[in-house]
Tab-separated table of C-alpha atoms and ligand atoms in Angstrom:
chain	number	residue	atom	x	y	z
H	1	UNK	CA	0.000	0.000	0.000
H	2	UNK	CA	1.480	3.413	-0.920
H	3	UNK	CA	2.348	5.419	2.188
H	4	UNK	CA	2.957	9.124	2.721
H	5	UNK	CA	6.308	9.748	4.459
H	6	UNK	CA	7.462	13.047	5.946
H	7	UNK	CA	11.110	13.795	5.275
H	8	UNK	CA	13.674	16.592	5.208
H	9	UNK	CA	15.029	17.658	1.843
H	10	UNK	CA	17.199	20.368	0.302
H	11	UNK	CA	17.295	21.679	-3.273
H	12	UNK	CA	20.424	23.837	-2.974
H	13	UNK	CA	23.507	23.645	-0.795
H	14	UNK	CA	23.980	26.227	1.929
H	15	UNK	CA	23.310	26.944	5.599
H	16	UNK	CA	20.829	25.052	7.806
H	17	UNK	CA	17.957	27.147	6.362
H	18	UNK	CA	18.057	25.123	3.107
H	19	UNK	CA	16.586	22.125	4.984
H	20	UNK	CA	12.804	21.936	4.583
H	21	UNK	CA	10.096	19.453	5.529
H	22	UNK	CA	8.414	17.675	2.585
H	23	UNK	CA	6.239	14.640	1.856
H	24	UNK	CA	6.790	11.750	-0.499
H	25	UNK	CA	4.868	8.607	-1.428
H	26	UNK	CA	6.626	5.343	-0.645
H	27	UNK	CA	5.578	2.256	-2.629
H	28	UNK	CA	5.782	-1.332	-1.347
H	29	UNK	CA	9.348	-2.590	-0.850
H	30	UNK	CA	10.954	-4.061	-3.986
H	31	UNK	CA	13.209	-7.153	-4.148
H	32	UNK	CA	15.794	-7.104	-1.331
H	33	UNK	CA	14.165	-4.076	0.311
H	34	UNK	CA	12.299	-3.412	3.535
H	35	UNK	CA	9.992	-0.618	4.661
H	36	UNK	CA	10.994	0.847	8.046
H	37	UNK	CA	8.821	2.936	10.350
H	38	UNK	CA	11.544	5.051	11.899
H	39	UNK	CA	11.425	5.762	15.640
H	40	UNK	CA	14.620	7.813	16.071
H	41	UNK	CA	17.138	9.431	13.722
H	42	UNK	CA	20.804	10.261	14.332
H	43	UNK	CA	22.241	13.652	13.334
H	44	UNK	CA	25.906	13.402	12.349
H	45	UNK	CA	28.511	15.917	11.308
H	46	UNK	CA	28.674	14.319	7.857
H	47	UNK	CA	25.067	15.486	7.296
H	48	UNK	CA	26.303	19.091	7.540
H	49	UNK	CA	28.979	18.343	4.894
H	50	UNK	CA	26.258	17.032	2.556
H	51	UNK	CA	24.073	20.082	3.221
H	52	UNK	CA	26.924	22.600	2.760
H	53	UNK	CA	28.242	20.901	-0.385
H	54	UNK	CA	31.638	19.898	1.094
H	55	UNK	CA	30.617	16.319	0.154
H	56	UNK	CA	28.377	16.952	-2.901
H	57	UNK	CA	25.109	15.050	-3.489
H	58	UNK	CA	22.894	15.179	-6.587
H	59	UNK	CA	20.096	17.696	-5.851
H	60	UNK	CA	17.314	17.820	-4.813
H	61	UNK	CA	18.196	15.350	-2.096
H	62	UNK	CA	17.074	13.860	1.188
H	63	UNK	CA	19.616	13.939	4.001
H	64	UNK	CA	20.856	11.757	6.854
H	65	UNK	CA	22.769	8.521	7.326
H	66	UNK	CA	21.502	6.929	10.482
H	67	UNK	CA	18.229	5.817	12.067
H	68	UNK	CA	16.470	3.026	13.927
H	69	UNK	CA	12.953	1.690	13.678
H	70	UNK	CA	10.644	-1.239	13.120
H	71	UNK	CA	10.251	-3.171	9.877
H	72	UNK	CA	6.708	-2.842	8.533
H	73	UNK	CA	7.025	-4.849	5.313
H	74	UNK	CA	9.662	-6.861	3.447
H	75	UNK	CA	10.182	-7.296	-0.293
H	76	UNK	CA	10.829	-10.465	-2.278
H	77	UNK	CA	13.967	-12.377	-1.330
H	78	UNK	CA	14.427	-10.825	2.123
H	79	UNK	CA	15.088	-13.709	4.523
H	80	UNK	CA	17.226	-12.107	7.256
H	81	UNK	CA	14.458	-9.800	8.554
H	82	UNK	CA	10.690	-9.950	9.085
H	83	UNK	CA	7.956	-7.428	9.907
H	84	UNK	CA	8.203	-6.376	13.574
H	85	UNK	CA	12.027	-6.655	13.755
H	86	UNK	CA	13.888	-3.699	15.260
H	87	UNK	CA	16.714	-2.576	13.000
H	88	UNK	CA	19.209	0.261	12.604
H	89	UNK	CA	21.542	1.510	9.907
H	90	UNK	CA	24.463	3.897	9.649
H	91	UNK	CA	25.252	4.860	6.099
H	92	UNK	CA	24.581	1.546	4.314
H	93	UNK	CA	21.473	0.274	2.610
H	94	UNK	CA	20.576	3.199	0.353
H	95	UNK	CA	18.571	2.159	-2.683
H	96	UNK	CA	19.640	3.224	-6.139
H	97	UNK	CA	18.026	6.598	-6.957
H	98	UNK	CA	14.381	6.000	-7.750
H	99	UNK	CA	10.993	7.475	-6.982
H	100	UNK	CA	10.232	8.221	-3.354
H	101	UNK	CA	13.862	8.070	-2.182
H	102	UNK	CA	14.619	10.073	0.950
H	103	UNK	CA	17.511	10.205	3.432
H	104	UNK	CA	17.461	9.079	7.066
H	105	UNK	CA	15.699	12.269	8.218
H	106	UNK	CA	12.276	10.743	7.538
H	107	UNK	CA	9.270	9.183	9.234
H	108	UNK	CA	9.466	6.040	7.058
H	109	UNK	CA	12.102	4.758	4.660
H	110	UNK	CA	12.652	2.030	2.093
H	111	UNK	CA	16.093	0.468	2.538
H	112	UNK	CA	18.081	-2.461	1.180
H	113	UNK	CA	18.034	-5.180	3.831
H	114	UNK	CA	21.754	-5.893	3.454
H	115	UNK	CA	22.642	-2.475	4.925
H	116	UNK	CA	20.683	-3.039	8.145
H	117	UNK	CA	21.747	-4.442	11.491
H	118	UNK	CA	19.485	-6.049	14.103
H	119	UNK	CA	19.144	-4.118	17.390
H	120	UNK	CA	19.737	-6.383	20.420
H	121	UNK	CA	16.904	-6.454	22.983
H	122	UNK	CA	18.866	-4.573	25.651
H	123	UNK	CA	19.697	-1.608	23.355
H	124	UNK	CA	16.979	1.113	23.130
H	125	UNK	CA	16.079	2.477	19.676
H	126	UNK	CA	17.385	5.921	20.667
H	127	UNK	CA	20.828	4.569	21.477
H	128	UNK	CA	20.999	2.610	18.227
H	129	UNK	CA	19.751	5.558	16.147
H	130	UNK	CA	21.888	8.190	17.827
H	131	UNK	CA	25.149	6.341	18.315
H	132	UNK	CA	25.554	3.382	15.920
H	133	UNK	CA	27.484	5.441	13.357
H	134	UNK	CA	29.725	7.029	15.992
H	135	UNK	CA	30.125	3.768	17.900
H	136	UNK	CA	31.136	1.796	14.790
H	137	UNK	CA	33.534	4.643	13.965
H	138	UNK	CA	35.145	4.371	17.396
H	139	UNK	CA	35.340	0.591	16.921
H	140	UNK	CA	37.312	0.692	13.691
H	141	UNK	CA	39.499	3.664	14.700
H	142	UNK	CA	40.621	2.188	18.033
H	143	UNK	CA	40.712	-1.505	17.114
H	144	UNK	CA	41.599	-1.596	13.430
H	145	UNK	CA	43.020	1.710	12.070
H	146	UNK	CA	45.544	2.164	14.885
H	147	UNK	CA	44.890	-0.620	17.410
H	148	UNK	CA	45.304	0.545	20.998
H	149	UNK	CA	47.634	-1.503	23.194
H	150	UNK	CA	47.365	-1.734	26.962
H	151	UNK	CA	49.237	1.089	28.719
H	152	UNK	CA	49.414	3.402	25.690
H	153	UNK	CA	48.666	7.130	26.119
H	154	UNK	CA	46.457	8.425	23.280
H	155	UNK	CA	45.096	11.839	22.283
H	156	UNK	CA	41.418	12.102	21.246
H	157	UNK	CA	40.053	15.443	20.034
H	158	UNK	CA	36.564	16.840	20.755
H	159	UNK	CA	36.268	14.530	23.758
H	160	UNK	CA	32.831	15.872	24.756
H	161	UNK	CA	31.413	15.340	21.247
H	162	UNK	CA	29.552	12.351	19.831
H	163	UNK	CA	32.441	10.231	18.540
H	164	UNK	CA	34.728	11.680	21.227
H	165	UNK	CA	32.690	10.504	24.227
H	166	UNK	CA	32.390	6.968	22.908
H	167	UNK	CA	36.015	6.753	21.729
H	168	UNK	CA	37.450	8.026	25.038
H	169	UNK	CA	35.460	5.537	27.122
H	170	UNK	CA	36.273	2.637	24.799
H	171	UNK	CA	39.983	3.553	24.627
H	172	UNK	CA	40.161	3.377	28.412
H	173	UNK	CA	38.502	-0.048	28.380
H	174	UNK	CA	41.244	-1.147	25.991
H	175	UNK	CA	43.815	-0.097	28.580
H	176	UNK	CA	44.811	3.348	27.279
H	177	UNK	CA	45.418	6.514	29.236
H	178	UNK	CA	43.318	9.126	27.442
H	179	UNK	CA	44.162	12.770	26.895
H	180	UNK	CA	40.998	14.467	25.572
H	181	UNK	CA	40.658	17.950	24.115
H	182	UNK	CA	37.624	20.249	24.419
H	183	UNK	CA	36.709	23.797	23.416
H	184	UNK	CA	35.146	25.144	26.631
H	185	UNK	CA	35.243	24.916	30.420
H	186	UNK	CA	31.764	23.371	30.544
H	187	UNK	CA	32.814	20.623	28.134
H	188	UNK	CA	36.020	20.072	30.147
H	189	UNK	CA	33.886	19.372	33.246
H	190	UNK	CA	31.922	16.774	31.301
H	191	UNK	CA	34.910	15.109	29.625
H	192	UNK	CA	36.743	14.578	32.910
H	193	UNK	CA	34.384	11.642	33.496
H	194	UNK	CA	36.004	9.612	30.696
H	195	UNK	CA	39.470	11.188	30.190
H	196	UNK	CA	42.578	10.887	32.339
H	197	UNK	CA	43.593	14.424	31.304
H	198	UNK	CA	41.544	17.147	29.613
H	199	UNK	CA	43.122	19.961	27.571
H	200	UNK	CA	41.354	23.075	26.266
H	201	UNK	CA	42.627	23.291	22.685
H	202	UNK	CA	41.391	26.872	22.303
H	203	UNK	CA	44.367	27.816	24.511
H	204	UNK	CA	47.654	28.578	22.732
H	205	UNK	CA	50.367	25.919	22.578
H	206	UNK	CA	48.146	23.036	23.686
H	207	UNK	CA	50.562	20.527	22.035
H	208	UNK	CA	53.158	21.557	24.675
H	209	UNK	CA	50.681	20.327	27.312
H	210	UNK	CA	50.449	16.977	25.535
H	211	UNK	CA	54.257	16.737	25.610
H	212	UNK	CA	54.335	17.735	29.283
H	213	UNK	CA	51.859	14.931	30.069
H	214	UNK	CA	53.963	12.351	28.207
H	215	UNK	CA	57.422	13.098	29.620
H	216	UNK	CA	58.289	15.155	26.520
H	217	UNK	CA	57.869	12.197	24.132
H	218	UNK	CA	54.420	12.899	22.656
H	219	UNK	CA	51.708	10.314	21.997
H	220	UNK	CA	51.930	7.352	19.582
H	221	UNK	CA	48.534	8.207	18.059
H	222	UNK	CA	46.152	11.158	17.693
H	223	UNK	CA	42.522	10.510	16.674
H	224	UNK	CA	41.502	13.806	15.058
H	225	UNK	CA	37.945	14.493	13.841
H	226	UNK	CA	38.356	18.271	14.044
H	227	UNK	CA	40.492	18.676	10.896
H	228	UNK	CA	41.909	22.029	9.779
H	229	UNK	CA	42.091	23.747	13.188
H	230	UNK	CA	44.003	20.930	14.923
H	231	UNK	CA	46.089	19.459	12.074
H	232	UNK	CA	49.448	21.097	12.863
H	233	UNK	CA	48.973	20.778	16.611
H	234	UNK	CA	48.163	17.091	16.213
H	235	UNK	CA	51.418	16.527	14.301
H	236	UNK	CA	53.276	18.444	17.035
H	237	UNK	CA	51.748	16.199	19.707
H	238	UNK	CA	53.033	12.943	18.185
H	239	UNK	CA	56.030	10.894	19.277
H	240	UNK	CA	58.655	9.927	16.672
H	241	UNK	CA	57.047	7.640	14.065
H	242	UNK	CA	53.623	8.363	15.575
H	243	UNK	CA	50.352	8.131	13.626
H	244	UNK	CA	47.804	10.846	12.938
H	245	UNK	CA	44.388	9.309	12.287
H	246	UNK	CA	42.573	12.222	10.627
H	247	UNK	CA	38.942	11.142	10.380
H	248	UNK	CA	36.886	14.334	10.094
H	249	UNK	CA	36.499	18.016	9.268
H	250	UNK	CA	34.399	19.599	12.041
H	251	UNK	CA	36.465	22.826	11.708
H	252	UNK	CA	37.010	22.479	7.940
H	253	UNK	CA	39.053	20.192	5.687
H	254	UNK	CA	42.807	19.864	6.240
H	255	UNK	CA	44.505	22.035	3.598
H	256	UNK	CA	46.991	20.514	1.121
H	257	UNK	CA	50.538	20.033	2.508
H	258	UNK	CA	53.881	18.567	1.438
H	259	UNK	CA	54.695	14.994	2.584
H	260	UNK	CA	58.022	16.468	3.702
H	261	UNK	CA	56.156	17.886	6.714
H	262	UNK	CA	55.661	14.327	8.043
H	263	UNK	CA	59.403	13.760	7.808
H	264	UNK	CA	60.307	17.061	9.544
H	265	UNK	CA	57.918	16.354	12.424
H	266	UNK	CA	59.336	12.899	13.194
H	267	UNK	CA	58.821	10.390	10.331
H	268	UNK	CA	55.110	10.412	11.065
H	269	UNK	CA	52.299	8.354	9.533
H	270	UNK	CA	49.003	9.816	8.379
H	271	UNK	CA	45.798	7.997	7.473
H	272	UNK	CA	42.395	9.410	6.464
H	273	UNK	CA	39.926	6.540	7.044
H	274	UNK	CA	36.182	6.383	6.539
H	275	UNK	CA	33.565	4.077	8.123
H	276	UNK	CA	32.243	2.687	4.819
H	277	UNK	CA	35.627	1.170	3.994
H	278	UNK	CA	35.745	-0.612	7.369
H	279	UNK	CA	32.196	-1.989	7.049
H	280	UNK	CA	32.433	-2.808	3.352
H	281	UNK	CA	31.278	-6.436	3.614
H	282	UNK	CA	28.119	-7.719	5.323
H	283	UNK	CA	30.294	-9.632	7.806
H	284	UNK	CA	32.350	-6.519	8.690
H	285	UNK	CA	29.193	-4.458	9.166
H	286	UNK	CA	27.532	-7.027	11.449
H	287	UNK	CA	30.731	-7.653	13.458
H	288	UNK	CA	31.449	-3.945	13.923
H	289	UNK	CA	27.885	-3.189	15.048
H	290	UNK	CA	27.778	-6.230	17.344
H	291	UNK	CA	31.100	-5.250	18.957
H	292	UNK	CA	29.737	-1.762	19.652
H	293	UNK	CA	26.386	-2.960	21.003
H	294	UNK	CA	28.253	-5.409	23.277
H	295	UNK	CA	30.353	-2.714	25.006
H	296	UNK	CA	27.221	-0.588	25.465
H	297	UNK	CA	25.184	-3.502	26.853
H	298	UNK	CA	28.039	-4.373	29.256
H	299	UNK	CA	28.102	-0.770	30.474
H	300	UNK	CA	31.746	-0.282	29.383
H	301	UNK	CA	30.637	2.573	27.120
H	302	UNK	CA	27.755	4.859	28.035
H	303	UNK	CA	26.098	6.123	24.870
H	304	UNK	CA	24.942	9.604	25.770
H	305	UNK	CA	22.175	11.311	23.774
H	306	UNK	CA	22.863	14.960	24.522
H	307	UNK	CA	19.888	16.544	22.738
H	308	UNK	CA	16.570	15.739	20.961
H	309	UNK	CA	14.740	17.766	18.266
H	310	UNK	CA	11.477	17.140	16.385
H	311	UNK	CA	12.112	16.033	12.771
H	312	UNK	CA	10.794	19.383	11.504
H	313	UNK	CA	13.557	21.180	13.490
H	314	UNK	CA	16.426	19.493	11.643
H	315	UNK	CA	17.826	22.919	10.669
H	316	UNK	CA	18.137	23.892	14.343
H	317	UNK	CA	19.922	20.623	15.100
H	318	UNK	CA	22.461	21.452	12.373
H	319	UNK	CA	22.874	25.009	13.709
H	320	UNK	CA	23.633	23.759	17.210
H	321	UNK	CA	26.005	21.021	16.032
H	322	UNK	CA	27.988	23.451	13.886
H	323	UNK	CA	28.030	26.115	16.636
H	324	UNK	CA	29.692	23.602	19.035
H	325	UNK	CA	26.638	23.788	21.311
H	326	UNK	CA	26.001	20.037	21.431
H	327	UNK	CA	27.490	17.312	23.599
H	328	UNK	CA	27.274	13.575	22.977
H	329	UNK	CA	24.944	12.473	20.178
H	330	UNK	CA	21.974	14.328	18.664
H	331	UNK	CA	18.577	12.807	17.788
H	332	UNK	CA	15.647	13.807	15.597
H	333	UNK	CA	12.297	12.384	16.637
H	334	UNK	CA	9.970	11.676	13.689
F	401	NAP	N1	35.696	9.163	8.969
F	401	NAP	C1	34.684	8.574	9.554
F	401	NAP	O1	34.475	7.378	9.376
F	401	NAP	C2	33.800	9.367	10.448
F	401	NAP	C3	32.658	8.784	11.011
F	401	NAP	C4	31.907	9.537	11.923
F	401	NAP	C5	32.268	10.834	12.228
F	401	NAP	N2	33.365	11.371	11.615
F	401	NAP	C6	33.807	12.728	11.946
F	401	NAP	O2	34.042	12.791	13.338
F	401	NAP	C7	33.866	14.132	13.776
F	401	NAP	C8	32.943	14.143	14.984
F	401	NAP	O3	31.636	13.824	14.539
F	401	NAP	P1	30.384	13.948	15.497
F	401	NAP	O4	29.203	13.792	14.630
F	401	NAP	O5	30.542	13.043	16.662
F	401	NAP	O6	30.447	15.478	15.957
F	401	NAP	P2	30.777	16.077	17.399
F	401	NAP	O7	32.135	15.605	17.833
F	401	NAP	O8	29.647	15.831	18.301
F	401	NAP	O9	30.816	17.630	17.073
F	401	NAP	C9	31.985	18.203	16.569
F	401	NAP	C10	32.835	18.812	17.674
F	401	NAP	O10	34.048	19.251	17.078
F	401	NAP	C11	34.552	20.325	17.831
F	401	NAP	N3	34.974	21.420	16.959
F	401	NAP	C12	36.201	21.989	16.950
F	401	NAP	N4	36.242	23.004	16.082
F	401	NAP	C13	35.014	23.117	15.541
F	401	NAP	C14	34.439	24.012	14.598
F	401	NAP	N5	35.153	24.997	14.020
F	401	NAP	N6	33.144	23.854	14.265
F	401	NAP	C15	32.411	22.880	14.819
F	401	NAP	N7	32.915	21.996	15.728
F	401	NAP	C16	34.201	22.112	16.093
F	401	NAP	C17	33.438	20.785	18.795
F	401	NAP	O11	33.788	20.371	20.105
F	401	NAP	P3	34.507	21.472	21.074
F	401	NAP	O12	33.498	22.553	21.269
F	401	NAP	O13	34.849	20.714	22.294
F	401	NAP	O14	35.724	21.961	20.321
F	401	NAP	C18	32.206	20.046	18.285
F	401	NAP	O15	31.290	19.797	19.330
F	401	NAP	C19	33.341	14.922	12.574
F	401	NAP	O16	34.410	15.569	11.951
F	401	NAP	C20	32.806	13.817	11.670
F	401	NAP	O17	32.780	14.182	10.338
F	401	NAP	C21	34.115	10.668	10.746
């Protein structure tokens, strides 16, 4: 039965004001697809890159990567899921462009079943919707991009943010001492709960503080989702042959530089990973999600939803995220 879905769309790139509420008709799920009634939607920094045009999308477009909900109907050939199952997704499962396509910011959505993960009984929809993308990101960064070893001291930027909160807690569970950075006194108060040391990186010469905390050596790894504003300081915080894991652009994209810089600063390594490449196969996706849900269910990582907005207020959610007003993860409620 055709169904009217509410969703957020944009027809031109720009500020949060380009996001508007619209309606679209969803048809029955096709082969390999399911229809999801969404109960909670995650707002991620990548959504702002799509909206601003930093990561271009064909327009007009829906927006959003992450949500949770209940399957209402399944298409031909879907055997892994059935109506009534609770599922979540973070990036995967988009259908090829066709009528009625919308992003995750929607009341209902048609998705390919092979991009979905089951939500374990002990994980609430809100936690899955608001933190699966960030939690899977923390999983691959800390366990696969630069695996943390027991006793290591690591630097994690934006420690009060969505990825930051999860990554700091998980890094400690893996035996690391965590130095976290934040941009305000209020966020420093918060981040002290999951960091061994908190540094305000709006203060000058914060890399000297990292060195002071590591006996002058620097850290073996920096996990940096802030980008342009922290790039040089991150390199200056690394030990000889250390690794910069540059995984985001919250302050803007890192500008071009000469590889010689890595040599001057101590024969450093640089990688620029992305979640999709670490969850490229069905097995990787399911294992990464299951690993994250396990640490949350055990209580090792507390997945904090910092703020909720109605779906229609998606623009305000973007404004607050970009103005550094948010902590933890951000949810839209359809
Ligand atoms: N590569 C991947 O696979 C992947 C996956 C997920 C997320 N990411 C990236 O990870 C980063 C964190 O994502 P998130 O969704 O969890 O966001 P978030 O950390 O909750 O929000 C970004 C934080 O960055 C800090 N920041 C520093 N300078 C900023 C500036 N000029 N403008 C805005 N924020 C600034 C702010 O914290 P302070 O106020 O404390 O400075 C802000 O709260 C983003 O860059 C995102 O793109 C990458």
